CSV table of C-alpha atoms and ligand atoms in Angstrom, one decimal:
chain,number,residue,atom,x,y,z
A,1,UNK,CA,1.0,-38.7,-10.1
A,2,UNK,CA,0.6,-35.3,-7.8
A,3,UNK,CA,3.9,-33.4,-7.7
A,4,UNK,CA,5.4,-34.2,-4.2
A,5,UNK,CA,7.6,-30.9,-4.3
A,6,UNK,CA,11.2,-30.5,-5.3
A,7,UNK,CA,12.8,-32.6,-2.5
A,8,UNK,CA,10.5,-35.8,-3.2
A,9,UNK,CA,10.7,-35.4,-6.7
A,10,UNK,CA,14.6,-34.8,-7.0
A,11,UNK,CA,15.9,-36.6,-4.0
A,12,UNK,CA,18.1,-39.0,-5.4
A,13,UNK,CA,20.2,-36.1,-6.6
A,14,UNK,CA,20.6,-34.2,-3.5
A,15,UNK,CA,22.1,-34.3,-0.4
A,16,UNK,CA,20.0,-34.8,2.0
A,17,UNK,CA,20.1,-38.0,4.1
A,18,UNK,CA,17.5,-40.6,3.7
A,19,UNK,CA,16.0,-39.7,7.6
A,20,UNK,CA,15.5,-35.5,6.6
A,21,UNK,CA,11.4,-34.8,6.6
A,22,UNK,CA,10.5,-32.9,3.4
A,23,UNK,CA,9.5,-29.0,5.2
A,24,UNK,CA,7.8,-27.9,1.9
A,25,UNK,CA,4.9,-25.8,0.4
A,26,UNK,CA,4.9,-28.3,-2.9
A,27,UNK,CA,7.0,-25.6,-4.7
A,28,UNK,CA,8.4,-26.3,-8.7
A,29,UNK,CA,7.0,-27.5,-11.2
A,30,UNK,CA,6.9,-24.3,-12.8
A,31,UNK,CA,5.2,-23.8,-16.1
A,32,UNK,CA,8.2,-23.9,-19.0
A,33,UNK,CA,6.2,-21.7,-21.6
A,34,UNK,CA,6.7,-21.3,-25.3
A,35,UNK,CA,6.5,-17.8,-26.1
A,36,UNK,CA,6.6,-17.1,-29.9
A,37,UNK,CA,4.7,-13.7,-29.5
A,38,UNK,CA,7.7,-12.7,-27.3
A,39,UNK,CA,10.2,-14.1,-30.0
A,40,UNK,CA,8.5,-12.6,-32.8
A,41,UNK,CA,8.6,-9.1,-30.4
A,42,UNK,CA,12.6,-9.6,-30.5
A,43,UNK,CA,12.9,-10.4,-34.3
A,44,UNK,CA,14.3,-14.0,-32.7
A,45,UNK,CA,14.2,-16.9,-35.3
A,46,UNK,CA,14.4,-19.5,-32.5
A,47,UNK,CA,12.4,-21.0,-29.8
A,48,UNK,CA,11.9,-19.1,-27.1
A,49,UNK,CA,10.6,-20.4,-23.9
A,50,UNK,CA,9.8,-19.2,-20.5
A,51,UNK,CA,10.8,-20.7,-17.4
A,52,UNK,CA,8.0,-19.0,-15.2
A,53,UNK,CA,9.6,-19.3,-11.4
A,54,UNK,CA,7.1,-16.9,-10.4
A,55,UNK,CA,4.1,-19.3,-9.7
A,56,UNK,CA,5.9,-20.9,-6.9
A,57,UNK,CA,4.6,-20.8,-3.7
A,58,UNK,CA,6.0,-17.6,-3.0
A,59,UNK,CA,6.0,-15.8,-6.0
A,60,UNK,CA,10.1,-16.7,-6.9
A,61,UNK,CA,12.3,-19.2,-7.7
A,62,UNK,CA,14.1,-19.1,-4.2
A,63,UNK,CA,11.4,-21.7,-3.1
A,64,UNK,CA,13.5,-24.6,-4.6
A,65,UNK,CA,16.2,-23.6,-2.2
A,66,UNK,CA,14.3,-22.8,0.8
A,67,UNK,CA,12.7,-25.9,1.1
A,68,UNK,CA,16.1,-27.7,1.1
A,69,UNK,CA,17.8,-25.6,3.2
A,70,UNK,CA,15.2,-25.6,5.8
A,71,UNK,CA,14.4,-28.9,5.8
A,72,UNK,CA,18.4,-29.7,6.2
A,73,UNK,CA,18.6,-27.4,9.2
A,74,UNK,CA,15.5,-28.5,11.6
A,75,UNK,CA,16.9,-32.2,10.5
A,76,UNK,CA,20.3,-30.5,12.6
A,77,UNK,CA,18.3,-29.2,15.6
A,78,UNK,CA,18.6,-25.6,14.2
A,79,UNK,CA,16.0,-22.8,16.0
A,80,UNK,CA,16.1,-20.5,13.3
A,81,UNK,CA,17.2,-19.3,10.2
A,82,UNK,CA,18.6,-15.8,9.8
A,83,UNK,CA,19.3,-14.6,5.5
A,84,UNK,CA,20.0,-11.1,4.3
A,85,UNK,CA,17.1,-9.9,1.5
A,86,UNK,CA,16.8,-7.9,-1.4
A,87,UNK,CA,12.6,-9.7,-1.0
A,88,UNK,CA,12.3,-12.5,-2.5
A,89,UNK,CA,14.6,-14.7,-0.2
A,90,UNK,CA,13.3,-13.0,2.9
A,91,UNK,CA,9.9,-13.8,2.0
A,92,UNK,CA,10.3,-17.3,1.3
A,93,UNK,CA,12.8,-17.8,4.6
A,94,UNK,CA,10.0,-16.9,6.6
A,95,UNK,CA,7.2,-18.8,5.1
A,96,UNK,CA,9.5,-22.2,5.0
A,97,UNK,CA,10.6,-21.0,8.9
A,98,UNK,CA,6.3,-20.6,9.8
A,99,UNK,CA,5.8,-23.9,7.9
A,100,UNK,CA,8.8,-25.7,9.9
A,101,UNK,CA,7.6,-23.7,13.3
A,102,UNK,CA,11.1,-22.1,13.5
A,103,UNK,CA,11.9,-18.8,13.8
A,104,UNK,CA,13.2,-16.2,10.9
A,105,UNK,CA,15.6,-13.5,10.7
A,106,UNK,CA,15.3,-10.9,8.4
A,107,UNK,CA,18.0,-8.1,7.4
A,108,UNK,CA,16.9,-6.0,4.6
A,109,UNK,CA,18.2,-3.0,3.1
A,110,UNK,CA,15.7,-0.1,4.3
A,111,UNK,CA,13.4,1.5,1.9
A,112,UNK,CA,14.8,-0.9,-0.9
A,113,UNK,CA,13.0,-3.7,-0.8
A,114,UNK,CA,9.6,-4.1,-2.8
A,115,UNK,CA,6.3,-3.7,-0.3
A,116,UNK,CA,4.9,-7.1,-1.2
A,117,UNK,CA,8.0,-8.9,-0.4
A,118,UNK,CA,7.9,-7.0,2.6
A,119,UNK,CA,4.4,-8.1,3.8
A,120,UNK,CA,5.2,-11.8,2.7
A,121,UNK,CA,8.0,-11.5,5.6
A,122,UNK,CA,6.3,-9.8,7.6
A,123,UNK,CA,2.4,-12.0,7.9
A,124,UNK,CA,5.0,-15.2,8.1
A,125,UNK,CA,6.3,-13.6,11.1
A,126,UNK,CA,9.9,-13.5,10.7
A,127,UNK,CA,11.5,-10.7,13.2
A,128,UNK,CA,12.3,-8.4,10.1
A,129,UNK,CA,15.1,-5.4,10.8
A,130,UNK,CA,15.6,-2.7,7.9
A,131,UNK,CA,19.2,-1.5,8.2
A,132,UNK,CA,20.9,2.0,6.4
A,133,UNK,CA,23.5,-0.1,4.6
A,134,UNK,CA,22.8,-2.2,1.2
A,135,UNK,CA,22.2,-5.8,0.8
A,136,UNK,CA,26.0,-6.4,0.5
A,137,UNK,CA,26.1,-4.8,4.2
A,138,UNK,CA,23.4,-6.6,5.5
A,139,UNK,CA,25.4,-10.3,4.0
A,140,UNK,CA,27.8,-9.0,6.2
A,141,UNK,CA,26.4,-8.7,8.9
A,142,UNK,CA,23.9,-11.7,8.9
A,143,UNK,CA,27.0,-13.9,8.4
A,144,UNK,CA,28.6,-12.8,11.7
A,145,UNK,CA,25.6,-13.2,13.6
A,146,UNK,CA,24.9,-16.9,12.4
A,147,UNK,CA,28.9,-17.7,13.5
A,148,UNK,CA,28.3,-16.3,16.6
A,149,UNK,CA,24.4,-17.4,17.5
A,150,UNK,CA,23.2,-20.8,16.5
A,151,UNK,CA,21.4,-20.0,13.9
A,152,UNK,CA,21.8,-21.3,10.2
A,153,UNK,CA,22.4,-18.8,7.4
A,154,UNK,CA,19.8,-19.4,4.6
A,155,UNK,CA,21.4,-17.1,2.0
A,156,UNK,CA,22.8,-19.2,-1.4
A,157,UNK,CA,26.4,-19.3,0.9
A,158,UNK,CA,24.5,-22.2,2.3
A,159,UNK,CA,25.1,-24.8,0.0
A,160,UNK,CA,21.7,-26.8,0.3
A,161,UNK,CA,20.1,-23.4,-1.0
A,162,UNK,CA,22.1,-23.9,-4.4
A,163,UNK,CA,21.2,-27.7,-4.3
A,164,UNK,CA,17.4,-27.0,-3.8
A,165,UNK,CA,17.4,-24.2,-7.0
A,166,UNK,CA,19.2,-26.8,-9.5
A,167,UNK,CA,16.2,-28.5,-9.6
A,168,UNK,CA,15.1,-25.3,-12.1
A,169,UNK,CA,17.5,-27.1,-14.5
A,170,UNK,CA,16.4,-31.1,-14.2
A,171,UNK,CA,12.9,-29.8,-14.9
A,172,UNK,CA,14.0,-27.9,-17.7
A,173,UNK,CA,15.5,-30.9,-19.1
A,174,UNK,CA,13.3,-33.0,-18.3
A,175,UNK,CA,10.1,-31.3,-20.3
A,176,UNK,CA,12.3,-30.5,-23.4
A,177,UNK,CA,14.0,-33.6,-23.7
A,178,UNK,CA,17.1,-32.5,-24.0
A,179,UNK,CA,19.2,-29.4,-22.7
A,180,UNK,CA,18.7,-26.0,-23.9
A,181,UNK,CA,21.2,-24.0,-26.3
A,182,UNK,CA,21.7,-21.1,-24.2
A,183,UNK,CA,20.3,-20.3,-20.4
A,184,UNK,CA,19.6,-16.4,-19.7
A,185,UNK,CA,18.6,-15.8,-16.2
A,186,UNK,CA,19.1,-12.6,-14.0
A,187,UNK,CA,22.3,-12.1,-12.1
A,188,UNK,CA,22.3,-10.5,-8.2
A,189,UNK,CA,23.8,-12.6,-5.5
A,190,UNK,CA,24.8,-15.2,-8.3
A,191,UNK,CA,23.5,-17.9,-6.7
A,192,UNK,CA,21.4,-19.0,-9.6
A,193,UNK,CA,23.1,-18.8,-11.9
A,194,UNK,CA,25.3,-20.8,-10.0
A,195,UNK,CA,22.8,-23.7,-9.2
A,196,UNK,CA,21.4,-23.9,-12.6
A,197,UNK,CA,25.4,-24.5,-14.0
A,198,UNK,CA,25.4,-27.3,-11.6
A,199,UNK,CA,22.1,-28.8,-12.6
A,200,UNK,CA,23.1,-28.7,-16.1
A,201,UNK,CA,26.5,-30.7,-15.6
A,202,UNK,CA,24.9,-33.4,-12.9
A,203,UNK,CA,22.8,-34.7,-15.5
A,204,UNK,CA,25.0,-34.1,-18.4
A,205,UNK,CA,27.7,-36.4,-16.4
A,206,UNK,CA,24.8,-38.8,-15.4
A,207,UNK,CA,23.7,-39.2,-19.3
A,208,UNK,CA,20.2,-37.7,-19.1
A,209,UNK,CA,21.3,-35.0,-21.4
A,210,UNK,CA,23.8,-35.1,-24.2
A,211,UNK,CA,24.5,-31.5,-24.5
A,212,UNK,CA,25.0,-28.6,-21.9
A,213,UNK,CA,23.5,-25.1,-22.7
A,214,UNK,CA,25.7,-21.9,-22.9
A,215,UNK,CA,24.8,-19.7,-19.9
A,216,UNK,CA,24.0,-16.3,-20.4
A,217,UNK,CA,24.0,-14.1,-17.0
A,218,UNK,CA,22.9,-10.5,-16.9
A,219,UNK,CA,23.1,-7.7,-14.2
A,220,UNK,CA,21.6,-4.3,-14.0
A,221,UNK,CA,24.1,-1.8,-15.6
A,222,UNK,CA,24.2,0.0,-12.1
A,223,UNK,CA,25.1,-3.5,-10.5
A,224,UNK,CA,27.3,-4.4,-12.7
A,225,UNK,CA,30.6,-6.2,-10.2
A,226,UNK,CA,30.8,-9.1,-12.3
A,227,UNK,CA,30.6,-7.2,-15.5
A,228,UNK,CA,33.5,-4.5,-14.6
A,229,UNK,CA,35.3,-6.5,-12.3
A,230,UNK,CA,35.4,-5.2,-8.7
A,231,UNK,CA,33.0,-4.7,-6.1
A,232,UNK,CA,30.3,-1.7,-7.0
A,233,UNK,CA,30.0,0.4,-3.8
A,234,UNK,CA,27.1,2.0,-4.3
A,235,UNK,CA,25.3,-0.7,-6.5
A,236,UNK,CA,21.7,1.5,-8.1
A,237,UNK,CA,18.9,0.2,-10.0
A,238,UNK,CA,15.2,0.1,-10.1
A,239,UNK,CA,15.4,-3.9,-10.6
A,240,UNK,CA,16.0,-3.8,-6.9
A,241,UNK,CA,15.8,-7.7,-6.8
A,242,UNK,CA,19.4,-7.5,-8.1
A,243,UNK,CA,20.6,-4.6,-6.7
A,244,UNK,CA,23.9,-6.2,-5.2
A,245,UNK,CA,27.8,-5.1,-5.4
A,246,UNK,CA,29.8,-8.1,-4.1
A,247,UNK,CA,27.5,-11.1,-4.8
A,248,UNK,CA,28.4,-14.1,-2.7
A,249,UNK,CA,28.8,-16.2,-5.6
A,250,UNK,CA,31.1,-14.5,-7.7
A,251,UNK,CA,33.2,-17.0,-8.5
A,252,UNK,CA,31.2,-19.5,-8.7
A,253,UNK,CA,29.5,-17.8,-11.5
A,254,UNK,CA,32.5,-16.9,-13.3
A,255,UNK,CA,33.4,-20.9,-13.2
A,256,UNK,CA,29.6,-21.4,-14.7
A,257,UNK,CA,29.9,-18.2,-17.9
A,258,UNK,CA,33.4,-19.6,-18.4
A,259,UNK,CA,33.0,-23.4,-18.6
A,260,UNK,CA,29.9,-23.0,-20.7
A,261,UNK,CA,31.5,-20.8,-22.6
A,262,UNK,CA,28.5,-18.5,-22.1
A,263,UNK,CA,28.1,-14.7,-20.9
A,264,UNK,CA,28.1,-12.4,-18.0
A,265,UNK,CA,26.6,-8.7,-19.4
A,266,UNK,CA,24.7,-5.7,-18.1
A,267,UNK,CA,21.6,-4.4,-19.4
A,268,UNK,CA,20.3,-1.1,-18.6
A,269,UNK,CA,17.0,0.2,-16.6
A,270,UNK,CA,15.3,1.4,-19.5
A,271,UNK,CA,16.2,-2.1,-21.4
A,272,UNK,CA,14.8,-3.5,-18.5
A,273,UNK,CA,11.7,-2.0,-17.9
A,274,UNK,CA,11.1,-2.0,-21.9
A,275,UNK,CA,11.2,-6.1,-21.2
A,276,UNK,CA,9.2,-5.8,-18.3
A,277,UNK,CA,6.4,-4.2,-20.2
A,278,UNK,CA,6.8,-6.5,-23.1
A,279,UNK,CA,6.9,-9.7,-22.0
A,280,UNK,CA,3.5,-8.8,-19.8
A,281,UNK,CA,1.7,-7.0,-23.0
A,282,UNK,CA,2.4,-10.0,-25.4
A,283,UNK,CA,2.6,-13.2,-23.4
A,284,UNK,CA,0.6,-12.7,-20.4
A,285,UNK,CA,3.3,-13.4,-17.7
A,286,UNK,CA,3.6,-10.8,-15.2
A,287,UNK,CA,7.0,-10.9,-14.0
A,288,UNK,CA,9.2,-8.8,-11.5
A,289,UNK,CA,11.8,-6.0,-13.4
A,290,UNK,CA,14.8,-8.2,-12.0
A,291,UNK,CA,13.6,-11.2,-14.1
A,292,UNK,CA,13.2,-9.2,-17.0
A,293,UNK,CA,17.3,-8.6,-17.2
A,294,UNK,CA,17.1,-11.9,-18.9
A,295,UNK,CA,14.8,-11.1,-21.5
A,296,UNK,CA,16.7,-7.5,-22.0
A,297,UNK,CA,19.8,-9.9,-22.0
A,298,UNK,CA,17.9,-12.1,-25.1
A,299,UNK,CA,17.8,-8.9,-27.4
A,300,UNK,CA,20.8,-7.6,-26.4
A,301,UNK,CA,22.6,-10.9,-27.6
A,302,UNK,CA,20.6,-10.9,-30.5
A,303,UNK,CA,21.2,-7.3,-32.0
A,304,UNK,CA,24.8,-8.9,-31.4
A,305,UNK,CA,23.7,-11.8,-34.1
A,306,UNK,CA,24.7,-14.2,-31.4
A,307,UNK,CA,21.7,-16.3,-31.2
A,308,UNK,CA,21.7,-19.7,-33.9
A,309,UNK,CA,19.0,-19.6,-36.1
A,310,UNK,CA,16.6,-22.4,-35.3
A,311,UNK,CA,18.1,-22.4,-31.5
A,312,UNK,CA,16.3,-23.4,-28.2
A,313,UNK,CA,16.1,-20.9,-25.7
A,314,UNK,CA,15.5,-20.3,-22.3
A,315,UNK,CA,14.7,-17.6,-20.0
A,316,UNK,CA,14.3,-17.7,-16.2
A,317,UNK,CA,11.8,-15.5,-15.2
A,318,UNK,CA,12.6,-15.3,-11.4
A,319,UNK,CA,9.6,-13.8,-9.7
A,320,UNK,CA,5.9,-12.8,-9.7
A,321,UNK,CA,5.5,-8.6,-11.2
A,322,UNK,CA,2.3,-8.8,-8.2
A,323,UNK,CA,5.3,-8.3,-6.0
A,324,UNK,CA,5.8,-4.6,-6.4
A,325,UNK,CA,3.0,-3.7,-8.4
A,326,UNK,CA,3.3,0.4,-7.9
A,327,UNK,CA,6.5,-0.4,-10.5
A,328,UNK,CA,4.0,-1.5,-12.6
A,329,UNK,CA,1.5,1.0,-12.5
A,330,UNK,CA,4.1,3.7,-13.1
A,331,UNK,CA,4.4,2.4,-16.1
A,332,UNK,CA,1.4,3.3,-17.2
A,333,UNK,CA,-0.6,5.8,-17.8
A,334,UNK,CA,-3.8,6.1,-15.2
A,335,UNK,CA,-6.8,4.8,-16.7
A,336,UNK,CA,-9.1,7.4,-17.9
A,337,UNK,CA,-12.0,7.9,-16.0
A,338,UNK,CA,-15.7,8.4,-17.0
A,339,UNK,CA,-19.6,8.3,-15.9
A,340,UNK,CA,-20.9,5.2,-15.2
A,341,UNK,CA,-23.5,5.2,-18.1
A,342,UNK,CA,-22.9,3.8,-21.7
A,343,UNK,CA,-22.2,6.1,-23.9
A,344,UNK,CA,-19.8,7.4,-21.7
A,345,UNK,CA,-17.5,4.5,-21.2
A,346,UNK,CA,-18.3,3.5,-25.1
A,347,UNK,CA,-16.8,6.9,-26.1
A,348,UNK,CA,-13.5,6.1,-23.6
A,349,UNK,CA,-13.4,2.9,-24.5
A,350,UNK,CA,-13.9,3.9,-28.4
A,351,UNK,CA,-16.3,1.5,-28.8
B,1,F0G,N1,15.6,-12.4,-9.7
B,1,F0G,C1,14.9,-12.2,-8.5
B,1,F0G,C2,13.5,-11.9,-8.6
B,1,F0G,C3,15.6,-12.2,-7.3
B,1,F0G,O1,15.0,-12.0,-6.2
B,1,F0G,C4,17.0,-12.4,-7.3
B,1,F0G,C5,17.8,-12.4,-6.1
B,1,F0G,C6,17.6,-12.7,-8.5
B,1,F0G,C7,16.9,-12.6,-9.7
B,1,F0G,C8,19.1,-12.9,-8.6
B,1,F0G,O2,19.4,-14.2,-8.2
B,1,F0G,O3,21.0,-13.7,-6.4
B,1,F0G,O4,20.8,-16.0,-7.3
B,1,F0G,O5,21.8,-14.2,-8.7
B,1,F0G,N2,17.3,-12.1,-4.9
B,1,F0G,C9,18.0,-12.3,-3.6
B,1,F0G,C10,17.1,-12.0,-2.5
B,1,F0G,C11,19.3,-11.6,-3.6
B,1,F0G,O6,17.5,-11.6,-1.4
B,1,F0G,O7,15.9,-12.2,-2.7
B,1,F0G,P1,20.8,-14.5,-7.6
C-alpha cells in the first residue's frame, strides 16, 4: 500500500481526534540504511544503520512534527503559526502553513541560519524577520507573541510537534524488528531527542518491542548547556542547526539520557565536520554538519570501548547537507580546472 504520511500511518497512537484532516506533504518513511562502509571507517564491530531524516519533504526530520502540529491547529481555528528557527523548523513551518493556506511567522537569528533553509522559508511565504539576538532570544520572544496574538507556537514546546517526530522511533522499530541498542541523534532544542524517548517507551509499554535502546544525545562542544550544566550565553558552532544555549526541552531530555541509562556528550567542530565529510565520502548520504554530531558521537563512544560487540545501532541523521552547501564546498579543495580537450582533462584527471 502507498505510504499515507505519518498521521495516517501512526494515528492510533497520537492525539489527534478522529475529525482532524491530515495537512501533510506525505513526509516519513525515511530510508533506515545499513552502513557497514561507515562502520568499518569507525573500527565499529556492530551494525551500524542510518536513519536518513533528510529525504523528507523538506530536507529534515522536523516534518514528522510539522504535519501534526499544523494539522492540530487549523483543526482549532488557528490563522497562523509563529516558531523561532535555527532553519530547518522555519522551513518546514512555512511549507506545512502554504500547504494548510495559513499564515507563517518566522524569527531567525540573523546571519546564522543556513541560505537554503532560508529560501525554503522564504518561496513558502512565511513573513520571515532576522533578529540581532540568538535562537534562545528569538524562543523568547516568539513565545510572548503567540500568548499575546492568536497564534499557535510550532516550536517542540508544542506538544503535537514532539508527538509527530516519535514516529522516527515506531518506524525504526518497525523495519528492524525490534528496538535498537543505542539511539545517537543530534542534540539543539532537545526536542528530539525527547520524542524519540517517547516513541521508544509507547511501544515498549504496548508490547511491540521487548527492549528499549540506550539513548545517546550529543551537542556541539560550543553548545554544550546540557553537557556543563547551565545555560551557554553565547552558544558558537559551525553546526548552526544546534547552535542553542537553553534548549526548551531540557529536562525532558535529561528524563530520556537518564531513564535509558544512555548519554548526553559534546563533540567538537572539527569531530564534526570530520563526520560530515565521512559519512558523505563512504556512504553516499549527504547530510547537514548538525546531524553529523551523532556520527562524531558514535566514535567518540567507541574510542571509550562503550559500544557491545555485535550491537545494533542507530544514528539519526537529521537533515539534507544540500541545505547549506557553501559548508560543503569549503571543505574541499576547488576542482582543478583545465582545457576542454582530452588530453588535457586525462592528465587532471590522471587518467
Ligand atoms: N539536527 C538538525 C538538522 C536540526 O535542525 C536540529 C534542530 C537538530 C538536529 C536538533 O534537534 O532541537 O530537537 O534537539 N533544529 C531546530 C530548528 C532548533 O529551529 O530548526 P532538537
Amino acid at each position: 500500500m502507498t505510504w499515507r504520511g505519518v498521521i495516517e500511518e501512526y494515528r492510533t497512537r497520537l492525539p489527534l481526534g478522529a475529525d482532524v484532516e491530515a495537512v501533510t506533504l506525505l513526509e516519513g518513511n525515511t530510508p533506515l540504511l545499513e552502513t557497514p562502509r561507515l562502520a568499518e571507517a569507525l573500527g565499529l564491530d556492530a551494525h551500524v544503520y542510518v536513519k536518513w531524516e533528510g529525504v523528507n519533504p523538506t530536507g529534515s526530520f522536523k516534518d514528522r512534527g510539522m504535519t501534526v502540529a499544523i494539522s492540530q491547529a487549523v483543526s482549532e481555528g488557528s490563522a497562523g503559526v509563529i516558531c523561532a528557527s535555527t532553519g530547518n523548523t522555519s522551513a518546514s513551518a512555512a511549507a506545512y502553513a502554504a500547504r494548510a493556506g495559513i499564515d507563517a511567522y518566522v524569527l531567525i537569528p540573523e546571519g546564522q541560519i543556513a541560505l537554503g533553509k532560508l529560501s525554503q522559508a522564504v518561496m513558502h511565504g512565511a513573513k520571515v524577520v532576522a533578529i540581532t539576538g540568538n535562537f534562545d532570544r528569538a524562543l523568547e520572544l516568539v513565545t510572548a507573541l503567540a500568548n499575546e496574538d492568536s497564534i499557535t507556537i510550532v516550536n517542540s514546546i508544542n506538544p503535537y510537534r514532539l508527538h509527530g517526530q516519535k514516529t522516527a522511533a515506531f518506524e525504526i522499530c518497525d523495519a528492524l524488528g525490534r528496538a535498537p541498542d543505542q539511539h545517537y541523534l543530534p542534540v539543539g532544542n532537545a526536542g528530539n531527542i525527547t520524542a524519540y524517548w517517547m516513541g521508544y517507551r509507547e511501544y515498549h509499554a504496548a508490547g511491540v518491542v521487548p527492549t528499549l535502546p540506550r539513548m545517546m544525545g550529543f551537542q556541539a562542544a560550543g553548545a554544550a548547556p546540557i553537557v556543563v550544566g547551565r545555560p551557554v550565553t553565547a552558544p558558537e558552532t559551525l553546526a548552526t542547526a544546534i547552535r542553542i544555549g537553553n534548549p526548551a526541552n531540557w529536562r525532558a531530555a535529561e528524563t530520556a539520557r537518564d531513564e535509558s541509562n544512555g548519554t548526553i556528550d559534546a563533540v567538537s567542530d572539527a569531530e564534526i565536520l570530520d563526520a560530515f565529510t565521512l559519512v558523505a565520502s563512504v556512504e553516499g548520504i549527504f547530510a547537514e554538519p548538525a546531524s553529523a554530531a551523532a556520527v562524531a558521537g558514535l566514535k567518540k563512544v567507541n574510542a571509550a570501548n562503550r559500544v557491545p560487540a555485535s550491537s545494533i545501532i542507530v544514528c539519526t541523521l537529521t537533515g539534507h547537507g544540500l541545505k547549506d552547501p557553501s559548508r560543503a564546498i569549503d571543505q574541499c579543495p576547488p576542482p582543478p580546472t583545465a582545457a576542454d580537450h582530452l588530453g588535457a582533462v586525462r592528465k587532471v584527471l590522471r587518467l
